[in-house]
Structure formats: structure tokens, C-alpha cells
mmCIF file of C-alpha atoms and ligand atoms in Angstrom:
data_model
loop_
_atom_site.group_PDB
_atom_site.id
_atom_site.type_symbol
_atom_site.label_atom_id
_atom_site.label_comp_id
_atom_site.label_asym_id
_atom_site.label_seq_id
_atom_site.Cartn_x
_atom_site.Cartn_y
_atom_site.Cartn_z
ATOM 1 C CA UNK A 126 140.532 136.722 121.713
ATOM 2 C CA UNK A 127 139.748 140.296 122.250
ATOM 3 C CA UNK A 128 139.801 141.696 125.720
ATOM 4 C CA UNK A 129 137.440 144.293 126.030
ATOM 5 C CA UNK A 130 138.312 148.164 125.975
ATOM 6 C CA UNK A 131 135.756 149.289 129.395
ATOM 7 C CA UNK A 132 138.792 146.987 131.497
ATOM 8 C CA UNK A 133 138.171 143.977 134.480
ATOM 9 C CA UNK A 134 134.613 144.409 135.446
ATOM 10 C CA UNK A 135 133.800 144.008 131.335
ATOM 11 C CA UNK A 136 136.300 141.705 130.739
ATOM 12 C CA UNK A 137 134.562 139.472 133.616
ATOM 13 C CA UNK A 138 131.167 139.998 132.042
ATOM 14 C CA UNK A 139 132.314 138.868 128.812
ATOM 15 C CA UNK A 140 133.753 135.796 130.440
ATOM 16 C CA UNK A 141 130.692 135.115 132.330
ATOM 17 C CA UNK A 142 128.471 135.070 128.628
ATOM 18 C CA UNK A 143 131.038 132.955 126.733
ATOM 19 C CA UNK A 144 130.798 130.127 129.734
ATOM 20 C CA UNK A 145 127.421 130.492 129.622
ATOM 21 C CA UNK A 146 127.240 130.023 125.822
ATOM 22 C CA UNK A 147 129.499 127.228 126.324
ATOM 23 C CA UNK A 148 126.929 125.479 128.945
ATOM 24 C CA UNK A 149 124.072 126.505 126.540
ATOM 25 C CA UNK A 150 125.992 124.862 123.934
ATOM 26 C CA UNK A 151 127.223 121.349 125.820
ATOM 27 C CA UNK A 152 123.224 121.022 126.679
ATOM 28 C CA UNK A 153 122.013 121.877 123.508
ATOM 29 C CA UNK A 154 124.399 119.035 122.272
ATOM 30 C CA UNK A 155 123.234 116.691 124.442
ATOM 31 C CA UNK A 156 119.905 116.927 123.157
ATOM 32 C CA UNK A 157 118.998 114.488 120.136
ATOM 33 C CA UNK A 158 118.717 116.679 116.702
ATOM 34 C CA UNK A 159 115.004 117.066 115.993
ATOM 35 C CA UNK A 160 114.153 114.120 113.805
ATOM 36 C CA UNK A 161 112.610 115.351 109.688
ATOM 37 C CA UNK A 162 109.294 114.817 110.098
ATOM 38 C CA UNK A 163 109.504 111.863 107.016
ATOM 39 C CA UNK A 164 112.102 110.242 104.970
ATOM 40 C CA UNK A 165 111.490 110.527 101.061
ATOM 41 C CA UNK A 166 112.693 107.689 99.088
ATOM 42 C CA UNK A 167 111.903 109.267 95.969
ATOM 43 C CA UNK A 168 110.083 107.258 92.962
ATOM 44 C CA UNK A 169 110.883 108.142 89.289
ATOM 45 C CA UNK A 170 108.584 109.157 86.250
ATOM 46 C CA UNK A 171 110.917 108.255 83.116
ATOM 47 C CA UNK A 172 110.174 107.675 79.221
ATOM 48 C CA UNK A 173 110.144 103.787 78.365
ATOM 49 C CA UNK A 174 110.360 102.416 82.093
ATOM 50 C CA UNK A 175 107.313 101.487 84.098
ATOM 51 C CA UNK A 176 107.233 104.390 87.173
ATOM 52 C CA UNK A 177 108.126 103.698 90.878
ATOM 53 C CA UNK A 178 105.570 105.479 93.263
ATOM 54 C CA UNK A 179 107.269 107.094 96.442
ATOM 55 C CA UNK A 180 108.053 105.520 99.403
ATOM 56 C CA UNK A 181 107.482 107.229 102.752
ATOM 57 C CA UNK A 182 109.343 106.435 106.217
ATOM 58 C CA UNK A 183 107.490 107.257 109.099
ATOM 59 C CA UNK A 184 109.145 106.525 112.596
ATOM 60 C CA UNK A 185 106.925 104.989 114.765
ATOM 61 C CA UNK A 186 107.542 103.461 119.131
ATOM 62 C CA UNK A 187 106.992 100.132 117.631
ATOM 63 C CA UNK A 188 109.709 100.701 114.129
ATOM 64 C CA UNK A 189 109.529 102.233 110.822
ATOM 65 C CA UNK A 190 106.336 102.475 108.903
ATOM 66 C CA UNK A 191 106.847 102.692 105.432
ATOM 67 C CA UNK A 192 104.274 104.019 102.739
ATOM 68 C CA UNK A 193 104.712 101.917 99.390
ATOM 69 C CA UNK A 194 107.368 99.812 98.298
ATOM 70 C CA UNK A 195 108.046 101.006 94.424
ATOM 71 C CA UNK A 196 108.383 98.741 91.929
ATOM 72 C CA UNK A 197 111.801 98.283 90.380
ATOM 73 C CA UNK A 198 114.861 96.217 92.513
ATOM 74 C CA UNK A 199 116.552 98.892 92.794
ATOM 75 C CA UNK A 200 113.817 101.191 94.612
ATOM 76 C CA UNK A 201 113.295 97.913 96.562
ATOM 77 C CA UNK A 202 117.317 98.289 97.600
ATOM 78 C CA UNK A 203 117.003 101.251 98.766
ATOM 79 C CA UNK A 204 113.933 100.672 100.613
ATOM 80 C CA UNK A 205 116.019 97.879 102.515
ATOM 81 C CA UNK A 206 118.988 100.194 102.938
ATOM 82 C CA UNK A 207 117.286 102.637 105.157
ATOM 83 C CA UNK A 208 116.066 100.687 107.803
ATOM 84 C CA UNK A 209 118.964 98.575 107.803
ATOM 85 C CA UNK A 210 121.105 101.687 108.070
ATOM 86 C CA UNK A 211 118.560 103.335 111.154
ATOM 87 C CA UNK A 212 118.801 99.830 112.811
ATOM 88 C CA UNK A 213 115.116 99.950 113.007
ATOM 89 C CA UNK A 214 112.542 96.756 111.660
ATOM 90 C CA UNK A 215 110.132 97.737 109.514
ATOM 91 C CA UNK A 216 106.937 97.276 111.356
ATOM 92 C CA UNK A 217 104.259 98.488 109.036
ATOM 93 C CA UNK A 218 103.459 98.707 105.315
ATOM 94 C CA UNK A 219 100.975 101.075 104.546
ATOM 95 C CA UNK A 220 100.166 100.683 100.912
ATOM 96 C CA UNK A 221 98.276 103.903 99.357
ATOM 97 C CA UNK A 222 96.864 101.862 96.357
ATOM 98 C CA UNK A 223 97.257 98.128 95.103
ATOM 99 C CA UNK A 224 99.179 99.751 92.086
ATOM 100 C CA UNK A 225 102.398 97.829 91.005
ATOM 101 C CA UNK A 226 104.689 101.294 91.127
ATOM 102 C CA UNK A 227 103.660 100.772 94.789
ATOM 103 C CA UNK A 228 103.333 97.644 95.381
ATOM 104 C CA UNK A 229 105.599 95.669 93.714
ATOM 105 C CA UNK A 230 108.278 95.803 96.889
ATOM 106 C CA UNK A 231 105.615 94.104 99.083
ATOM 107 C CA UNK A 232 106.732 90.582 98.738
ATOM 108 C CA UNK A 233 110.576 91.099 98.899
ATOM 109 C CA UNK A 234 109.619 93.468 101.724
ATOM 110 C CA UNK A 235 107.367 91.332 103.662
ATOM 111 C CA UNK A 236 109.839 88.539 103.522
ATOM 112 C CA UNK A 237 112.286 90.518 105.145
ATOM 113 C CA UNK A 238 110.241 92.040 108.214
ATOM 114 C CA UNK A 239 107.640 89.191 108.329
ATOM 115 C CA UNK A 240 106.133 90.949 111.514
ATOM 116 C CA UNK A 241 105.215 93.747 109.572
ATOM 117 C CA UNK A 242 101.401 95.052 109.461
ATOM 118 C CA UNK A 243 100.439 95.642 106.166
ATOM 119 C CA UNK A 244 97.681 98.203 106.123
ATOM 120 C CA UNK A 245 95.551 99.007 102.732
ATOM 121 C CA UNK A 246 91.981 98.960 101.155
ATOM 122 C CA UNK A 247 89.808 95.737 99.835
ATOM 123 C CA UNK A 248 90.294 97.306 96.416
ATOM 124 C CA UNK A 249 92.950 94.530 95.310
ATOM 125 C CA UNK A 250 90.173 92.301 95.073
ATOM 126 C CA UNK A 251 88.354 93.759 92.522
ATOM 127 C CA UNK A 252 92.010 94.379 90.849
ATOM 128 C CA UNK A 253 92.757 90.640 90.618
ATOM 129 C CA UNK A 254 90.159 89.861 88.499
ATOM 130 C CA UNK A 255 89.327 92.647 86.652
ATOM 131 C CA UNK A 256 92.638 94.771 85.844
ATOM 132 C CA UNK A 257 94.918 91.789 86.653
ATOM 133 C CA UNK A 258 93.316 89.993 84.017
ATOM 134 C CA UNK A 259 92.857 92.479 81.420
ATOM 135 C CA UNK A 260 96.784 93.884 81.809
ATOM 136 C CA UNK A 261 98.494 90.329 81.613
ATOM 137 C CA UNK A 262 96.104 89.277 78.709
ATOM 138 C CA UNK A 263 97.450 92.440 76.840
ATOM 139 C CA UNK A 264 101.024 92.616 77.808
ATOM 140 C CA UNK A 265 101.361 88.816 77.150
ATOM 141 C CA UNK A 266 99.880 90.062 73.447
ATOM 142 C CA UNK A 267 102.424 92.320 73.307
ATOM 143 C CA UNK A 268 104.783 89.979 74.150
ATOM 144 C CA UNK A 269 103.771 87.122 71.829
ATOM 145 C CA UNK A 270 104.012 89.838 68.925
ATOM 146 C CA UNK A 271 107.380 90.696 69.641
ATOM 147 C CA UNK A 272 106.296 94.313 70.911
ATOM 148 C CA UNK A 273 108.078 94.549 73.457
ATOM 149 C CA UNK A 274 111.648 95.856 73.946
ATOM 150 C CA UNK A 275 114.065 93.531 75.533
ATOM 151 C CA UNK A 276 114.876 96.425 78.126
ATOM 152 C CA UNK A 277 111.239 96.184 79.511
ATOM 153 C CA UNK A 278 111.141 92.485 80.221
ATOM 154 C CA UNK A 279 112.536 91.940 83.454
ATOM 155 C CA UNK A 280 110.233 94.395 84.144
ATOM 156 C CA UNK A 281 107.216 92.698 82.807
ATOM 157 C CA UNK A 282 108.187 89.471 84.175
ATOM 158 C CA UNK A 283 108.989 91.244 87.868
ATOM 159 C CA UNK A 284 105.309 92.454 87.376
ATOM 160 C CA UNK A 285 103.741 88.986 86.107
ATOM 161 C CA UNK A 286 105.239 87.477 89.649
ATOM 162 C CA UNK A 287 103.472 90.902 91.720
ATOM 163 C CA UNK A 288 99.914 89.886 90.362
ATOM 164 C CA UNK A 289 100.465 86.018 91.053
ATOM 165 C CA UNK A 290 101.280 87.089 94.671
ATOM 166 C CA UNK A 291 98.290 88.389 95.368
ATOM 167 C CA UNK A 292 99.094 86.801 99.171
ATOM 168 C CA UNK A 293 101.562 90.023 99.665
ATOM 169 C CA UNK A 294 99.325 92.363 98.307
ATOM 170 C CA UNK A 295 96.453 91.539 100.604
ATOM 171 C CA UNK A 296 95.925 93.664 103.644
ATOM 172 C CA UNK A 297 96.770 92.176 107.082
ATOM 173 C CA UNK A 298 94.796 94.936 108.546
ATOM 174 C CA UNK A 299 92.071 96.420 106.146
ATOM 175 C CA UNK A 300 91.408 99.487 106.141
ATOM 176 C CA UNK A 301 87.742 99.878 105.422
ATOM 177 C CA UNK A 302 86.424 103.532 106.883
ATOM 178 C CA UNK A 303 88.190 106.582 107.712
ATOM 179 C CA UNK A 304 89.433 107.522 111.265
ATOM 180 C CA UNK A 305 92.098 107.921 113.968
ATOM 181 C CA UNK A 306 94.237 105.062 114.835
ATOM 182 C CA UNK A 307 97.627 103.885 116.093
ATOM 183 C CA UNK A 308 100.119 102.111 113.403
ATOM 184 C CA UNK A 309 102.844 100.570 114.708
ATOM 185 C CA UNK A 310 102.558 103.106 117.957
ATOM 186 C CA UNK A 311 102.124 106.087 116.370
ATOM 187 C CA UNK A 312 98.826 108.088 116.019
ATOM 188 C CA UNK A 313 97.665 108.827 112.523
ATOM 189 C CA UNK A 314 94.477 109.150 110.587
ATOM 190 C CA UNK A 315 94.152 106.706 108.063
ATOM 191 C CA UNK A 316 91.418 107.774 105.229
ATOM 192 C CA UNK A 317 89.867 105.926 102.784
ATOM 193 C CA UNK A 318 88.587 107.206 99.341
ATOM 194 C CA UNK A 319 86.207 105.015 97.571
ATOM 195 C CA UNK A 320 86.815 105.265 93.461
ATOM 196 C CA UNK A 321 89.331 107.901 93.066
ATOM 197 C CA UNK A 322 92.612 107.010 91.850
ATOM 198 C CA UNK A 323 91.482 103.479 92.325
ATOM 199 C CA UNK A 324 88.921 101.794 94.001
ATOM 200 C CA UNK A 325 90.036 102.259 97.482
ATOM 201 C CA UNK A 326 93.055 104.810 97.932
ATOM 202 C CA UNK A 327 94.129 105.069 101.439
ATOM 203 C CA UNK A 328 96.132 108.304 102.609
ATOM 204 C CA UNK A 329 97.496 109.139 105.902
ATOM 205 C CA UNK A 330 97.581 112.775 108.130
ATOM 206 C CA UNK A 331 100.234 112.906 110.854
ATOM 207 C CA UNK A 332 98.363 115.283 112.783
ATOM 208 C CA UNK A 333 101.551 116.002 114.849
ATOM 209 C CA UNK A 334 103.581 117.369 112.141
ATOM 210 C CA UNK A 335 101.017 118.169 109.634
ATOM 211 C CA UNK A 336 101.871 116.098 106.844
ATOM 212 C CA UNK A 337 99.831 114.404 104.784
ATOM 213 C CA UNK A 338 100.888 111.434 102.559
ATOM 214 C CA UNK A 339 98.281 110.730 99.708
ATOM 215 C CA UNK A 340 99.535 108.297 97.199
ATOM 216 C CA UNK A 341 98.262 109.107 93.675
ATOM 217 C CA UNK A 342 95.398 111.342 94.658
ATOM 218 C CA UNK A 343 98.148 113.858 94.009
ATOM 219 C CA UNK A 344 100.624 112.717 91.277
ATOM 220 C CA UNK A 345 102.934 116.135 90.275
ATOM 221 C CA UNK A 346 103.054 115.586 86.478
ATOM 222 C CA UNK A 347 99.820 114.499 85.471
ATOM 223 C CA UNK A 348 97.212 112.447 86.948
ATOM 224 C CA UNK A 349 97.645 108.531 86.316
ATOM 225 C CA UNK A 350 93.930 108.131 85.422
ATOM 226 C CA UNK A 351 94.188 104.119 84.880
ATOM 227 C CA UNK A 352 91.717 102.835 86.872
ATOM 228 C CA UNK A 353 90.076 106.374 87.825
ATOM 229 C CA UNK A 354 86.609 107.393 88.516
ATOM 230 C CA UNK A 355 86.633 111.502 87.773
ATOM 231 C CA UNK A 356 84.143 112.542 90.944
ATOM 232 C CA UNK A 357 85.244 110.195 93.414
ATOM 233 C CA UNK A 358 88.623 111.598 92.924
ATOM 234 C CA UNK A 359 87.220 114.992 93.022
ATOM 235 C CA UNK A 360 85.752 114.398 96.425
ATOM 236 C CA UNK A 361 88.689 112.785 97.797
ATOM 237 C CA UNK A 362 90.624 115.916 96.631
ATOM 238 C CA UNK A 363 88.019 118.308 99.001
ATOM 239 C CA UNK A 364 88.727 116.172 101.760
ATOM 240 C CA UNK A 365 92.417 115.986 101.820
ATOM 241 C CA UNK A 366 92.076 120.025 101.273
ATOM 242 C CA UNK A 367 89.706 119.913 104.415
ATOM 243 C CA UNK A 368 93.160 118.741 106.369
ATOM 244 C CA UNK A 369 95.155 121.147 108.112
ATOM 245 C CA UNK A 370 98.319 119.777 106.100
ATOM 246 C CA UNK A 371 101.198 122.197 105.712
ATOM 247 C CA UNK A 372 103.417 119.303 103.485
ATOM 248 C CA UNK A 373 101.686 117.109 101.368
ATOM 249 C CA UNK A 374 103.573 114.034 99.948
ATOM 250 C CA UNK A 375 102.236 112.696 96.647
ATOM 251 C CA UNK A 376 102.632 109.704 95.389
ATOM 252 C CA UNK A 377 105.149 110.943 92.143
ATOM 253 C CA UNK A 378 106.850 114.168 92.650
ATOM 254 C CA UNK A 379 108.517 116.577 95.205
ATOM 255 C CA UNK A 380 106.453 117.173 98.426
ATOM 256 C CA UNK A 381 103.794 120.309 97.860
ATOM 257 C CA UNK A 382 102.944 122.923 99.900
ATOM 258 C CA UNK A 383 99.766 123.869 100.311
ATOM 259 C CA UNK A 384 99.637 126.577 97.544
ATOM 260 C CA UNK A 385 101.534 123.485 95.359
ATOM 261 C CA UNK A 386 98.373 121.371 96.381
ATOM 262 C CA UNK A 387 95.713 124.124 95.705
ATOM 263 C CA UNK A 388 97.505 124.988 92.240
ATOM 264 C CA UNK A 389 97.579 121.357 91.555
ATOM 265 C CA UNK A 390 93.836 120.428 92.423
ATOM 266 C CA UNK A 391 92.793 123.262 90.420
ATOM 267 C CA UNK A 392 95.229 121.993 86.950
ATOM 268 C CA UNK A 393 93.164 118.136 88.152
ATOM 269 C CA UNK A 394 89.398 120.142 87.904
ATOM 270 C CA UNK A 395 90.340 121.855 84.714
ATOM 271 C CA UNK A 396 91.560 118.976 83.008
ATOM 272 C CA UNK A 397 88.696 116.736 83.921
ATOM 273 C CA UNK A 398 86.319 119.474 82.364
ATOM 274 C CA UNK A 399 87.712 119.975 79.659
ATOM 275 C CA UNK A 400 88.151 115.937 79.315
ATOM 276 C CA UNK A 401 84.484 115.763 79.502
ATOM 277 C CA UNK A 402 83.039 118.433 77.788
ATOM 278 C CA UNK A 403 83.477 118.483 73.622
ATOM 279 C CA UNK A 404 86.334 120.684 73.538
ATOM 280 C CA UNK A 405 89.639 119.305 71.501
ATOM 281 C CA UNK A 406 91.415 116.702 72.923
ATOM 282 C CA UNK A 407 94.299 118.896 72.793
ATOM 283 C CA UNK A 408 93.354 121.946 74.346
ATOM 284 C CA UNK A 409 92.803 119.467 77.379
ATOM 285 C CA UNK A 410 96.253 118.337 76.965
ATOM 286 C CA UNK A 411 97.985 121.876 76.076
ATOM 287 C CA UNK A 412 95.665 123.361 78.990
ATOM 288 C CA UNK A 413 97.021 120.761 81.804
ATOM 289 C CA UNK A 414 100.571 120.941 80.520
ATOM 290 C CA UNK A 415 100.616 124.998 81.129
ATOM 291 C CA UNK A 416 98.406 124.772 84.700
ATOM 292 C CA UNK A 417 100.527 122.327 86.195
ATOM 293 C CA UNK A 418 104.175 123.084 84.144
ATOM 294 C CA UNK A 419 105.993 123.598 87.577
ATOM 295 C CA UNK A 420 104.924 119.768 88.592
ATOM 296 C CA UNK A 421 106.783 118.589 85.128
ATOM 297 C CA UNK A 422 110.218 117.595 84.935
ATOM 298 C CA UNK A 423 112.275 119.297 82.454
ATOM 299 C CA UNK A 424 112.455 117.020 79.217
ATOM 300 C CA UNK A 425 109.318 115.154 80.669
ATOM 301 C CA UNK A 426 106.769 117.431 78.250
ATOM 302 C CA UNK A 427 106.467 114.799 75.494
ATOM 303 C CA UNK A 428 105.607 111.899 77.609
ATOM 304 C CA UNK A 429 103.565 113.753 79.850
ATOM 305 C CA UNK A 430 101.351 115.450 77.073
ATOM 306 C CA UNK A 431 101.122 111.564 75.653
ATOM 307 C CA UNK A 432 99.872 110.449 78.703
ATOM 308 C CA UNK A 433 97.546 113.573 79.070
ATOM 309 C CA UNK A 434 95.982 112.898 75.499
ATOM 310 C CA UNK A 435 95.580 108.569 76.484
ATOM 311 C CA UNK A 436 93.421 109.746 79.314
ATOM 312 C CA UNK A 437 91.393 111.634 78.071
ATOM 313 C CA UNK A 438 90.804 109.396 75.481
ATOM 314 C CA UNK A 439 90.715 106.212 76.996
ATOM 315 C CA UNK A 440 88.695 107.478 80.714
ATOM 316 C CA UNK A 441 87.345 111.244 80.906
ATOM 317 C CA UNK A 442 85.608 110.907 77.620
ATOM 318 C CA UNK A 443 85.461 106.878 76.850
ATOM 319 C CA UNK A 444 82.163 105.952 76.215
ATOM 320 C CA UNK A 445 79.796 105.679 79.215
ATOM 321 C CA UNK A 446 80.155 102.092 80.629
ATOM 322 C CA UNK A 447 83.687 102.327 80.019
ATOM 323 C CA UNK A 448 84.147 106.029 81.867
ATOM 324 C CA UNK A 449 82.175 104.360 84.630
ATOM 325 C CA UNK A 450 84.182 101.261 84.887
ATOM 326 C CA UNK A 451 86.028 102.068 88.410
ATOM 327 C CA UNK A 452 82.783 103.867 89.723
ATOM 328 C CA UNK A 453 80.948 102.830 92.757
ATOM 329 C CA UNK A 454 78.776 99.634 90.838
ATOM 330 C CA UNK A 455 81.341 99.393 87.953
ATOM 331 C CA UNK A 456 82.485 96.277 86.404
ATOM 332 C CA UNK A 457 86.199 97.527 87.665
HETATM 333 ZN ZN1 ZN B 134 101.758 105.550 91.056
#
């Protein structure tokens, strides 16, 4: 250590501040380190896999919330690892959508923290016998003819025992209109969006930290337009940027910021334009790869621009009864 030039009186000054730093330091210690506002178990987007949706933990007076449960074993593993490593139950499952990348985990989950709340829309309902149906029918086609790459079967089969589970899939505690409410302890606002992403997509605002956590309302590389109705999800876009959020979670990807989010909704409004107008199907493609390129993983293009093209095709410009399918009064 240095003793100072000016002689006692400075040298006692100097002592005074680092005993005082030391104090300030021995309380600040004894403080608990702020705790992240989340916990991101990321998903994955990969060629020749079936995606896992992210899962959000949330802690809560009552335990962890967690938002989805992926799809694959290993997302589920993870899933498990967390709370057992934070010595916390899980004790509530919010699921964003009745999708399979998100909802696969519920059963393995629910056995585990049978307590747990499970909050989500009505929209698995309609799912079970419309998309359930329609999916199996083709995949076991697929199957029959040999289509199907023994790497993907597990999968397929995991997924076959998802949709006959429809028990852990089903809400405990519906969520049927928007508004403020406690999960698990912990004040959030729980919306629902009627036929956007799917028929019922629930996403959550923490209005103490300003996150919001919106399943695949926002998906980074490209929009999975499945079971999709264009304007709902439109709307439900202008009300999620009506939210004060500073960090938005989406359900594939790395968290936005808002200018992520606005640059994002604005790649969603061109593509579904130029989807439904008479313009080549790829300029639609070409024109969503090069608005939202900083949302695509590197070596992702090809997949992404496939996937781009099958939409387009197959929702924003299908023929009307078929573009209208997941509207309000749809088949589904
Ligand atoms: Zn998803």
C-alpha cells in the first residue's frame, strides 16, 4: 500500500475511505445478487429434426413457473435439471400454444410436479380433432411408405404418445380472456389471441421487469404459419407492440429488443402481403429472407427459405376455405 505524500492527517483520511469501502463492501455482500429477470432454456431450429420451442423460467412466491416444455428428451432434461438444481417445484406450466415443440414436455413434466397449474387456451380442442387427426393420418402415410428416416422415428413415435395424451395437454386453469392475474404468486398479465399462430395463443407481460414472453407470435427465423390465420396474427402483433416491453422472448430465437420486435413485425407484414397479393412466390421468400436475415442462423438460409416458400403456398395464398381454415368460424 501507498501511504500518501500530504503526511498523518491524509494518511488517516485515506484509512477512514478504505474502511468505509470495506463496510460498503461486507453489506453489499450480504445482500442477495439481483435475480435475471428469466431463465432461457433455449429451443433449437435444425434441418431434419422436428423444432423445440423455448422454455421460460419465471420465479414465482409459490415456485418456478415455466413457459413450454419443448419437445425432444433432451430439452425435457434440461427442463428437469433447473429446478432440481434451484431446489424449487415447479408450480405452474404456462403453455403459449398446444404445439408439440411446446408441449410435448407436459406429461413427463406434469408427472414430476403433479401440483403444478397448467395454464393455456381451449384451442387444444379444436387441435384434437382437426390437426391431430389430419397430422397422424399423414405421418402414419409416410410411415407405411417407408418415407421416413429411421433418425426421425423416436421422434414421431414421442409425438404419436403427445396427441394420445390429450389429458396433459388440457388446461387446469383456462385461460379464456385477457387480464391481470396472479400465477403461482406472482402478478402477470396473461393475454389471449384468438387465431393467430393458432387458435388461442396465450402470452404473458411481467409488468415488473418488462418482459414479455409470446410463444410463436414472434418466431426469429420465419413465422411457423401451420395452423395460422394472417389478421388475427396481425392484431395480436399490435397488441403485444401496445406493451411497454423492453425484452421480448419469442418462442424460437434469442430474446428481441424492442427495435428486434419492430424490425421483426414489419419482415411478418411484408411477407404476408406479398403472400397474398400475385407477386412470385419467390420474391415473398427472397423478400422475408433479406428483412429478417439478422433473426436467421448462419447455415439456416436453405431450410428457412423452404419453409418460407411451403407457407406461402400451403396458407397465405391456399385457396379460400383452406386460407381460412384456423379463422374465427373455420373448420380448424
Ligand atoms: Zn414453436
Amino acid at each position: 500500500m501507498l501511504v500518501p505524500e500530504g503526511g498523518r492527517e491524509d494518511w488517516m483520511k485515506l484509512l477512514r475511505a478504505l474502511i468505509a469501502a470495506a463496510v460498503g463492501a461486507a453489506c453489499a455482500s450480504a445482500q442477495p445478487a439481483p435475480r435475471a429477470p428469466f431463465h432461457l432454456i433455449p429451443g433449437s431450429v435444425v434441418p431434419n429434426r422436428g423444432p423445440d420451442g423455448n422454455s421460460i423460467f419465471l420465479d414465482a412466491p409459490e415456485g418456478l413457473i415455466l413457459v413450454d416444455t419443448g419437445r425432444h428428451p433432451e430439452h425435457r432434461d434440461l427442463l428437469l435439471g433447473f429446478a432440481r438444481e434451484r431446489g424449487r417445484p415447479i408450480a405452474a406450466i404456462v403453455n403459449t400454444h398446444w404445439h408439440l415443440d411446446h408441449t410435448t414436455g407436459n406429461a413427463e413434466l406434469r408427472a414430476a410436479y403433479p401440483q403444478a397449474q397448467v395454464y393455456a387456451s381451449e384451442a387444444i380442442e379444436r387441435a384434437v380433432t382437426g390437426f391431430f387427426v389430419r397430422s397422424r393420418t399423414s405421418t402414419q402415410q409416410a410411415l407405411d411408405a417407408g418415407q421416413v428416416p429411421e433418425s426421425r422415428r423416436a421422434e414421431i413415435v414421442r409425438g404419436f404418445a403427445a396427441m394420445d395424451n390429450v389429458a396433459a395437454l388440457r388446461a387446469t386453469r383456462p385461460v379464456t380472456a385477457s387480464g391481470e392475474t396472479r400465477i403461482a404468486g406472482r402478478r402477470l398479465r396473461v393475454n389471449l389471441a384468438r387465431f393467430a399462430a393458432t387458435e388461442g395463443d396465450v402470452w404473458l407481460y411481467d409488468p415488473a421487469t418488462h418482459v414479455a414472453i409470446v410463444g410463436d407470435l414472434v418466431v426469429g427465423p420465419v413465422p411457423f404459419m401451420d395452423t395460422a390465420c394472417a389478421q388475427g396474427w396481425r392484431r395480436a402483433l399490435g397488441e403485444i407492440a401496445a406493451t411497454p416491453f423492453t425484452t421480448l422472448i419469442p418462442g424460437h430465437g434469442a430474446p428481441m429488443t424492442r427495435a428486434d420486435f419492430t424490425a421483426w413485425r414489419a419482415a411478418f407484414d411484408a411477407f404476408v402481403e406479398c403472400g397474398q397479393s400475385d407477386r412470385p412466390r419467390a420474391d415473398c421468400v427472397a423478400g422475408w429472407r433479406r428483412a429478417a436475415a439478422r433473426f436467421i442462423p448462419a447455415g439456416a438460409e436453405r431450410m428457412i427459405d423452404g419453409l418460407a416458400g411451403y407457407y406461402v403456398g400451403s396458407r397465405l395464398r391456399a385457396a379460400p376455405e383452406e386460407r381460412g381454415r384456423f379463422c374465427e368460424g373455420g373448420p380448424g
